[in-house]
GROMACS .gro file of N, CA and C in nm:
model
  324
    1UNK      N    1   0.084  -0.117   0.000
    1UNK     CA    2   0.000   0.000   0.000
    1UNK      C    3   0.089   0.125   0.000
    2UNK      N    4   0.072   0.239  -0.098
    2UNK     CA    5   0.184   0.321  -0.074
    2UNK      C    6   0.083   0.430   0.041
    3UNK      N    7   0.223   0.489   0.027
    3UNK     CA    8   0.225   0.571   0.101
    3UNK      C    9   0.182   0.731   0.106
    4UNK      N   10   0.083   0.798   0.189
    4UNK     CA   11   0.031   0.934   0.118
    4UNK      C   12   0.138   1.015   0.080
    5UNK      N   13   0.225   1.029   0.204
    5UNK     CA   14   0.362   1.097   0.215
    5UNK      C   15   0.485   1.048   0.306
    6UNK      N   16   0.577   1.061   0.246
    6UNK     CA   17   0.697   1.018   0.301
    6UNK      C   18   0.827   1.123   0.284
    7UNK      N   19   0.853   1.224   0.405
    7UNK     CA   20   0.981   1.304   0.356
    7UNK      C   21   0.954   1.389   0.545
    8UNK      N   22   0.993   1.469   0.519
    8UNK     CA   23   1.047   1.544   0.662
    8UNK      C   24   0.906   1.619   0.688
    9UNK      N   25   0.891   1.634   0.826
    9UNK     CA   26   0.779   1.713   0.859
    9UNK      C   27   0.791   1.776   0.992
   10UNK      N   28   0.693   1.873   1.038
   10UNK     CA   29   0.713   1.916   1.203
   10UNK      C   30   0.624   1.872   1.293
   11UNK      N   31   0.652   1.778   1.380
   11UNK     CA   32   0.557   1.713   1.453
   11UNK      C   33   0.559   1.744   1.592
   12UNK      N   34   0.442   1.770   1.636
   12UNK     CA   35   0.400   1.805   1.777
   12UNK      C   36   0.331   1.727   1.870
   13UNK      N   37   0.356   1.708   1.928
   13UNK     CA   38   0.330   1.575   2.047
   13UNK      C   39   0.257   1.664   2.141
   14UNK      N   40   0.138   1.663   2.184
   14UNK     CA   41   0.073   1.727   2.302
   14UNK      C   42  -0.016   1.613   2.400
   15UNK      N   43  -0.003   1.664   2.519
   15UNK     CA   44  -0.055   1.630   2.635
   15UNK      C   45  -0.165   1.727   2.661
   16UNK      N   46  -0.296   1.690   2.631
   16UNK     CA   47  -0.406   1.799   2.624
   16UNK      C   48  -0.515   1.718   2.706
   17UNK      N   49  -0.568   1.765   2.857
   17UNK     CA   50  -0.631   1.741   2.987
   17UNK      C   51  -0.735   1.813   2.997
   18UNK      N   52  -0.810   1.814   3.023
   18UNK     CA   53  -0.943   1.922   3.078
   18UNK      C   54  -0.919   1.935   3.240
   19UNK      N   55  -0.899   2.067   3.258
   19UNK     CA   56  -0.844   2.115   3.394
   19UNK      C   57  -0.691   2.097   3.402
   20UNK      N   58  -0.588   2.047   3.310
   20UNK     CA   59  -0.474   2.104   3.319
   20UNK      C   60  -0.413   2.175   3.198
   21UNK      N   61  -0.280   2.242   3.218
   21UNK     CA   62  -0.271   2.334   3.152
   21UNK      C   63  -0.190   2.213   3.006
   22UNK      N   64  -0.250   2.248   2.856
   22UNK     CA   65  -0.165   2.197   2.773
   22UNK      C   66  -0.016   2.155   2.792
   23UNK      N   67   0.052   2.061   2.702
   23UNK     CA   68   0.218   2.028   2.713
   23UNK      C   69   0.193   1.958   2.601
   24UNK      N   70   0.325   2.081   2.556
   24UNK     CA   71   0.388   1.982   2.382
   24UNK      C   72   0.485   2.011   2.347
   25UNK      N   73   0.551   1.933   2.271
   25UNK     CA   74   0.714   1.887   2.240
   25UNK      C   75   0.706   1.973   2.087
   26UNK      N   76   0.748   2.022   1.995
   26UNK     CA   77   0.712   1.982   1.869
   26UNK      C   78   0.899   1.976   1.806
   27UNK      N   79   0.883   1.881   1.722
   27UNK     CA   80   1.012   1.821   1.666
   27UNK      C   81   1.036   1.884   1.495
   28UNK      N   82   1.130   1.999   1.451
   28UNK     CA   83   1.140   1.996   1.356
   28UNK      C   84   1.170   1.882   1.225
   29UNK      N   85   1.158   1.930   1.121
   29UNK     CA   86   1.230   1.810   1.038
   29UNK      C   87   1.244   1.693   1.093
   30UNK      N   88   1.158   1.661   1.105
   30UNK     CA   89   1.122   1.490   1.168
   30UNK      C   90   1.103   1.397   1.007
   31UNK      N   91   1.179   1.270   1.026
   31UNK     CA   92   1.114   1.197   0.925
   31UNK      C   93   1.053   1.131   0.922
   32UNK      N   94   0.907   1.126   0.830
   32UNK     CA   95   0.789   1.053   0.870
   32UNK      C   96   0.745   1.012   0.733
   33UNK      N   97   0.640   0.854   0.751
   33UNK     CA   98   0.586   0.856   0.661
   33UNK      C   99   0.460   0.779   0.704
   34UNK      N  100   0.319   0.919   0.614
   34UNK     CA  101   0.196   0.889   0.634
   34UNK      C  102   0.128   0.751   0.574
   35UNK      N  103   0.024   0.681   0.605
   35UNK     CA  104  -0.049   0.582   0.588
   35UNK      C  105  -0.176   0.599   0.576
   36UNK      N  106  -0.254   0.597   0.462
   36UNK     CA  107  -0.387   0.633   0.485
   36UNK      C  108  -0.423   0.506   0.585
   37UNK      N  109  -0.496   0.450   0.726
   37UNK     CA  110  -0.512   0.316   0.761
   37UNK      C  111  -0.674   0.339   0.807
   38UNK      N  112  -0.739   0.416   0.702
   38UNK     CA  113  -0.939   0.343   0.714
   38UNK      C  114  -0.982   0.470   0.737
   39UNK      N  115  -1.097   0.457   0.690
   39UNK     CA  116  -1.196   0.629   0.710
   39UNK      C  117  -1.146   0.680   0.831
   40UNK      N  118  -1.100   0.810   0.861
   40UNK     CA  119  -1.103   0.893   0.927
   40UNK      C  120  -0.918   0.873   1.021
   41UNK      N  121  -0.835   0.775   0.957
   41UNK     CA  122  -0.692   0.744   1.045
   41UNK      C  123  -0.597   0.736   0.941
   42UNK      N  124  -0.518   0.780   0.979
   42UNK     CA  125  -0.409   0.798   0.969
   42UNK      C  126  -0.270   0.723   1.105
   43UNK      N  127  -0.157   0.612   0.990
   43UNK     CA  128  -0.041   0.616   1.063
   43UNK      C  129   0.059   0.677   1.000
   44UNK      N  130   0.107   0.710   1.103
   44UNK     CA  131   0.256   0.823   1.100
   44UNK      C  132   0.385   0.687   1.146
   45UNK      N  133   0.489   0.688   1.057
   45UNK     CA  134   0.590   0.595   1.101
   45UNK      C  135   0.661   0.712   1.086
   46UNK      N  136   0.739   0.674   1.232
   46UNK     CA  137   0.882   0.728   1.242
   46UNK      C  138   0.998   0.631   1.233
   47UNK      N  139   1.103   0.745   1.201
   47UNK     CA  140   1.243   0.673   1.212
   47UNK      C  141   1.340   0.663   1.306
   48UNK      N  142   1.297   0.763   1.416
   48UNK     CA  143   1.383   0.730   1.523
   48UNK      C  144   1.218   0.786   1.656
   49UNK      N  145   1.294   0.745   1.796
   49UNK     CA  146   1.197   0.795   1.861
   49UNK      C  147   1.189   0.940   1.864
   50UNK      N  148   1.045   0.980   1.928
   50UNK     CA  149   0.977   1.102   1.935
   50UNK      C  150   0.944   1.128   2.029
   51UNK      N  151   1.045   1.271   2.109
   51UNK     CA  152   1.059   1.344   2.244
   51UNK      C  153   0.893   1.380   2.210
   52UNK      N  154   0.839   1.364   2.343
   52UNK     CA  155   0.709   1.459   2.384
   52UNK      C  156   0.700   1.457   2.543
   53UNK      N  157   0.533   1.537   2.572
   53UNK     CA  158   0.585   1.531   2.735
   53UNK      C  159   0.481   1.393   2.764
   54UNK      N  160   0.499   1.410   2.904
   54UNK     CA  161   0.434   1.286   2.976
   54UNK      C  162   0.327   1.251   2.945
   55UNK      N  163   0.263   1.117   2.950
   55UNK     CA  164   0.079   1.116   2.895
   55UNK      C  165   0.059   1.164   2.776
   56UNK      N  166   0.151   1.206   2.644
   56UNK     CA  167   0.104   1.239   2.544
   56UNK      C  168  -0.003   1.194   2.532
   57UNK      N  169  -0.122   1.244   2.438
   57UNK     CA  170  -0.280   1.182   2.418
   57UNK      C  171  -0.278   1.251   2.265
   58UNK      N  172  -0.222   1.337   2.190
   58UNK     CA  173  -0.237   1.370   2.086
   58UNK      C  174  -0.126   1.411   2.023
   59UNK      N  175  -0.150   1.438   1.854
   59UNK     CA  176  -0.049   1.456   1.799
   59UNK      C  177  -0.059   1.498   1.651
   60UNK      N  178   0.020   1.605   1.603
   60UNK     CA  179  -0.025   1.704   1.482
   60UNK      C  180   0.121   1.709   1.420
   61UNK      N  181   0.096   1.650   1.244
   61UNK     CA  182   0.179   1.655   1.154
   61UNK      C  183   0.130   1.773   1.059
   62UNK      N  184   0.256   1.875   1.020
   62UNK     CA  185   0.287   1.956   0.985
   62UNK      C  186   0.391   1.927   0.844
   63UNK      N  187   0.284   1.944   0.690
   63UNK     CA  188   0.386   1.877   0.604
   63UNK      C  189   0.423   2.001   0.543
   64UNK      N  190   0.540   2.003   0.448
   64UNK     CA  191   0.580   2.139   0.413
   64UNK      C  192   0.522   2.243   0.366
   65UNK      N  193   0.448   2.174   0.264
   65UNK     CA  194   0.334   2.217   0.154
   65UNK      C  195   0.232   2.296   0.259
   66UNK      N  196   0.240   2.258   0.389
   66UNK     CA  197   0.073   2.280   0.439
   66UNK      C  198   0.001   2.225   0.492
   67UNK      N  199  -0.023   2.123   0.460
   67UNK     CA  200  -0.099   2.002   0.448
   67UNK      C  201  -0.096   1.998   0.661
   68UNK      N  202  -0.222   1.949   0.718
   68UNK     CA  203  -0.165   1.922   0.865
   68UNK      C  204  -0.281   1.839   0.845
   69UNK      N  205  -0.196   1.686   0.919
   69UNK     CA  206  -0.296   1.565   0.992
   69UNK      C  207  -0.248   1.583   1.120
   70UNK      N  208  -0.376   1.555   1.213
   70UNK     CA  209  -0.355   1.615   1.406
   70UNK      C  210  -0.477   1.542   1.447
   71UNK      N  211  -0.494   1.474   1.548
   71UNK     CA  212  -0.582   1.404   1.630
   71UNK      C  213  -0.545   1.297   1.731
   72UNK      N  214  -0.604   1.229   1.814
   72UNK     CA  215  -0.579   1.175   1.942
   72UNK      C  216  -0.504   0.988   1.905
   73UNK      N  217  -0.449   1.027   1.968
   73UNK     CA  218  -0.360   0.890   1.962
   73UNK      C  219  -0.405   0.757   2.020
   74UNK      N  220  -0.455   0.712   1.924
   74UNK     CA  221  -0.540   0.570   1.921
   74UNK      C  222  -0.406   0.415   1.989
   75UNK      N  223  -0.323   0.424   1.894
   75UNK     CA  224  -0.214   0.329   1.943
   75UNK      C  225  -0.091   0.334   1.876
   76UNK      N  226   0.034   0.275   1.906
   76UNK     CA  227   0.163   0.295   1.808
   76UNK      C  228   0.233   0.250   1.926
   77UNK      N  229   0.336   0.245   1.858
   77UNK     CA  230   0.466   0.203   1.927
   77UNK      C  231   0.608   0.293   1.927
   78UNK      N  232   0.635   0.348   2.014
   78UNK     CA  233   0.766   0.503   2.001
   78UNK      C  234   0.901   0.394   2.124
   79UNK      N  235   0.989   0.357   2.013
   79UNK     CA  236   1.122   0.281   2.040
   79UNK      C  237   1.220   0.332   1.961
   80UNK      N  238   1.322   0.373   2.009
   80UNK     CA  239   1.508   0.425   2.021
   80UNK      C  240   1.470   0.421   1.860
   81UNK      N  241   1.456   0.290   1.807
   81UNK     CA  242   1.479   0.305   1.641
   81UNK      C  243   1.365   0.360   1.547
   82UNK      N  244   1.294   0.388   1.594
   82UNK     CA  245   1.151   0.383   1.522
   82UNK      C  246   1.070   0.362   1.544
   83UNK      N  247   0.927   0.388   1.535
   83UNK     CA  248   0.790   0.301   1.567
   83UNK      C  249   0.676   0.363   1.476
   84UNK      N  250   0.591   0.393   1.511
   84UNK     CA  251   0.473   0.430   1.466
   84UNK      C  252   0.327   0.446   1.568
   85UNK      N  253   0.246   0.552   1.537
   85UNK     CA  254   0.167   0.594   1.564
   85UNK      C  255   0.012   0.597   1.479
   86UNK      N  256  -0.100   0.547   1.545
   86UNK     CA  257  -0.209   0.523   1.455
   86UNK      C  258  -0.305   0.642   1.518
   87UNK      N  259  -0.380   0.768   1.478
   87UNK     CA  260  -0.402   0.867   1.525
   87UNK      C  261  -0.523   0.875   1.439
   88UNK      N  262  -0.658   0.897   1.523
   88UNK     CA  263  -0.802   0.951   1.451
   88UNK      C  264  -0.814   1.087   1.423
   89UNK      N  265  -0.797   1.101   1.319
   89UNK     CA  266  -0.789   1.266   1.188
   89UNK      C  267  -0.923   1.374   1.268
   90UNK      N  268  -0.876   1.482   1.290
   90UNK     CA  269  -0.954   1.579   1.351
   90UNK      C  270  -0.951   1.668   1.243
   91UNK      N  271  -1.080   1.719   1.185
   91UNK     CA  272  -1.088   1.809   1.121
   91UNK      C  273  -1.115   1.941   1.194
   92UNK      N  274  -1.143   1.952   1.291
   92UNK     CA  275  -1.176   2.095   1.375
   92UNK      C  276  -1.081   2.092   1.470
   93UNK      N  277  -1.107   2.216   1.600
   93UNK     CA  278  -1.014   2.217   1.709
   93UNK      C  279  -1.016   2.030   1.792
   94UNK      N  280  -0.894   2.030   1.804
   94UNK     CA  281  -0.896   1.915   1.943
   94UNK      C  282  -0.941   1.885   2.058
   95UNK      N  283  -1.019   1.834   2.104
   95UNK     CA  284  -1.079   1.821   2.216
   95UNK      C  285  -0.970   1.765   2.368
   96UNK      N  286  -1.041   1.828   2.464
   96UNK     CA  287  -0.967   1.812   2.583
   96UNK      C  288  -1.011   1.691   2.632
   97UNK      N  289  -0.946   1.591   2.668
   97UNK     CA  290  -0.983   1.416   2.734
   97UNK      C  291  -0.960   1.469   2.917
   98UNK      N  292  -1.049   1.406   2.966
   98UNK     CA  293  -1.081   1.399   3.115
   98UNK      C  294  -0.939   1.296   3.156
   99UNK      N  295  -0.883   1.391   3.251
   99UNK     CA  296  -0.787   1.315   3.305
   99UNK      C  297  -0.760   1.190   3.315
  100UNK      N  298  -0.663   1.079   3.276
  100UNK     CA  299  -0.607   0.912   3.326
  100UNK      C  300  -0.710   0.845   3.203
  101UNK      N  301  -0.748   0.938   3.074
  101UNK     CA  302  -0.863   0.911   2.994
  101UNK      C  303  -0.720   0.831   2.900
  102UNK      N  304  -0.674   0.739   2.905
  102UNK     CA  305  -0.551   0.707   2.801
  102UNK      C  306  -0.638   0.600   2.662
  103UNK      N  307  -0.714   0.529   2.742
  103UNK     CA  308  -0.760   0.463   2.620
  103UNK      C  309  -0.678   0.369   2.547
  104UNK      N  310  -0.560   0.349   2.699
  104UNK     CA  311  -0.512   0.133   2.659
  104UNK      C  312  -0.336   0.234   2.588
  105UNK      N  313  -0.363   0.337   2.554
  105UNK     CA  314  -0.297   0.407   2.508
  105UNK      C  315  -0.184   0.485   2.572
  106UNK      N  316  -0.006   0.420   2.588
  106UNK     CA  317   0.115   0.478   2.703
  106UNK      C  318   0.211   0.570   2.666
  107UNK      N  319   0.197   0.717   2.643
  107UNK     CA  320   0.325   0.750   2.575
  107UNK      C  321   0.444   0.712   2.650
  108UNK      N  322   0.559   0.662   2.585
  108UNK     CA  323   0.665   0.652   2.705
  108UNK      C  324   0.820   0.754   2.639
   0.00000   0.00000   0.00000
């Protein structure tokens, strides 16, 4: 299955709570490559791991052109060499998740 996009992008890792204050990492020139994976998802593979803060719960790709996929982090795997991230596509603002709301879901 190819791939939507594959080349460098700016990715932002946020920790977004209802009743605490936002936290986000964002990583220039990151290399990534998108996956369309079923109505409304998107996976993001990385090539090395991806600094964010604690409890990440969301996460917004920034492609050069413009283009931004951003929504809550369903599942993936973030290891020293690489992993990937499977994230439900938000077309409007992001919503705030009720605290310890992880949804099986660990940033580490």
């Amino acid at each position: 299955m190819p791939y939507v996009y594959e080349g460098s992008a700016t990715v932002t890792v946020m920790a977004r709570y209802l009743g605490l204050e936002p936290a986000e990492l964002t990583t220039l020139e990151c290399a990534v490559r998108l996956l369309n994976a079923g109505p409304g998802r998107v996976r993001v593979e990385l090539q090395h791991y991806l600094q964010g803060p604690a409890r990440a719960n969301t996460v917004r790709v920034m492609l050069p052109h413009g283009m931004m996929v951003q929504g809550p982090i369903v599942d993936g795997s973030n290891e020293p060499t690489g992993g990937w991230l499977l994230i439900n596509v938000e077309q409007y603002d992001l919503a705030f998740e009720p605290p310890g709301a992880s949804k099986g879901w660990q940033w580490n």
